[in-house]
């Protein structure tokens, strides 16, 4: 991909946060992340330990940095377990870290045990390639509440389409949005619905097909 060609990266990489021991980490993503399995395909790349995850993130974030335009936005999902490492990875990759957006999933989210605080939020680290281009719109919310609905969930780690649409709206109209870990294509769907161009990359053919079906439904 050419240097300085992308307006924004919005992505949700494998968190590799499920399981602490090697035995637990190499379990299927269904076992790690779904209380009530729905038959969605297991996804790839989720068994790295903490150090390897950091180094791997450095590699792909540096490529995102290279392909981003000056001032382009970089938004990356992570959970509470990977939050400290992810903020390091983003900066080592060259992105200027500017904040953390909270995604509040509501009270329906996973609650591990009595006596625990609910794991109710995931986080979206945000930054830019160099100085932030000040736009006419914004400021944008620093917290979004959006519940996960099964009929809008096409991937074990699928994100709500409405949430992704809100994030895409920040990017100037017709800009190119890249998601290097597209999964079921939710970022691409949201980009299309909000008047943007998109590039989605996904290693699993099953999820590429699901993305293509979703995108076809919109264009039709
Ligand atoms: C957390 S999921 C993304 C889910 C997406 N946000 C959605 O709503 O469907 C991450 C995806 O990255 C894919 N993946 C893992 N390693 C990859 C790689 N090296 N290149 C491209 N895709 C990869 C996985 O197969 C998985 O589908």
PDB file of C-alpha atoms in Angstrom, residues 1 3 77 93 96 103 111 118 158:
ATOM      1  CA  UNK A   1       0.000   0.000   0.000  1.00  0.00           C
ATOM      2  CA  UNK A   3       2.764   5.809   1.779  1.00  0.00           C
ATOM      3  CA  UNK A  77      -9.819  -1.234  20.239  1.00  0.00           C
ATOM      4  CA  UNK A  93       4.591   2.326  16.193  1.00  0.00           C
ATOM      5  CA  UNK A  96       0.974  10.356  18.735  1.00  0.00           C
ATOM      6  CA  UNK A 103     -17.190   1.985  24.886  1.00  0.00           C
ATOM      7  CA  UNK A 111     -19.912 -10.334  34.765  1.00  0.00           C
ATOM      8  CA  UNK A 118     -18.523  -5.835  35.789  1.00  0.00           C
ATOM      9  CA  UNK A 158     -17.956  -8.406  16.476  1.00  0.00           C
TER      10      UNK A 158
END
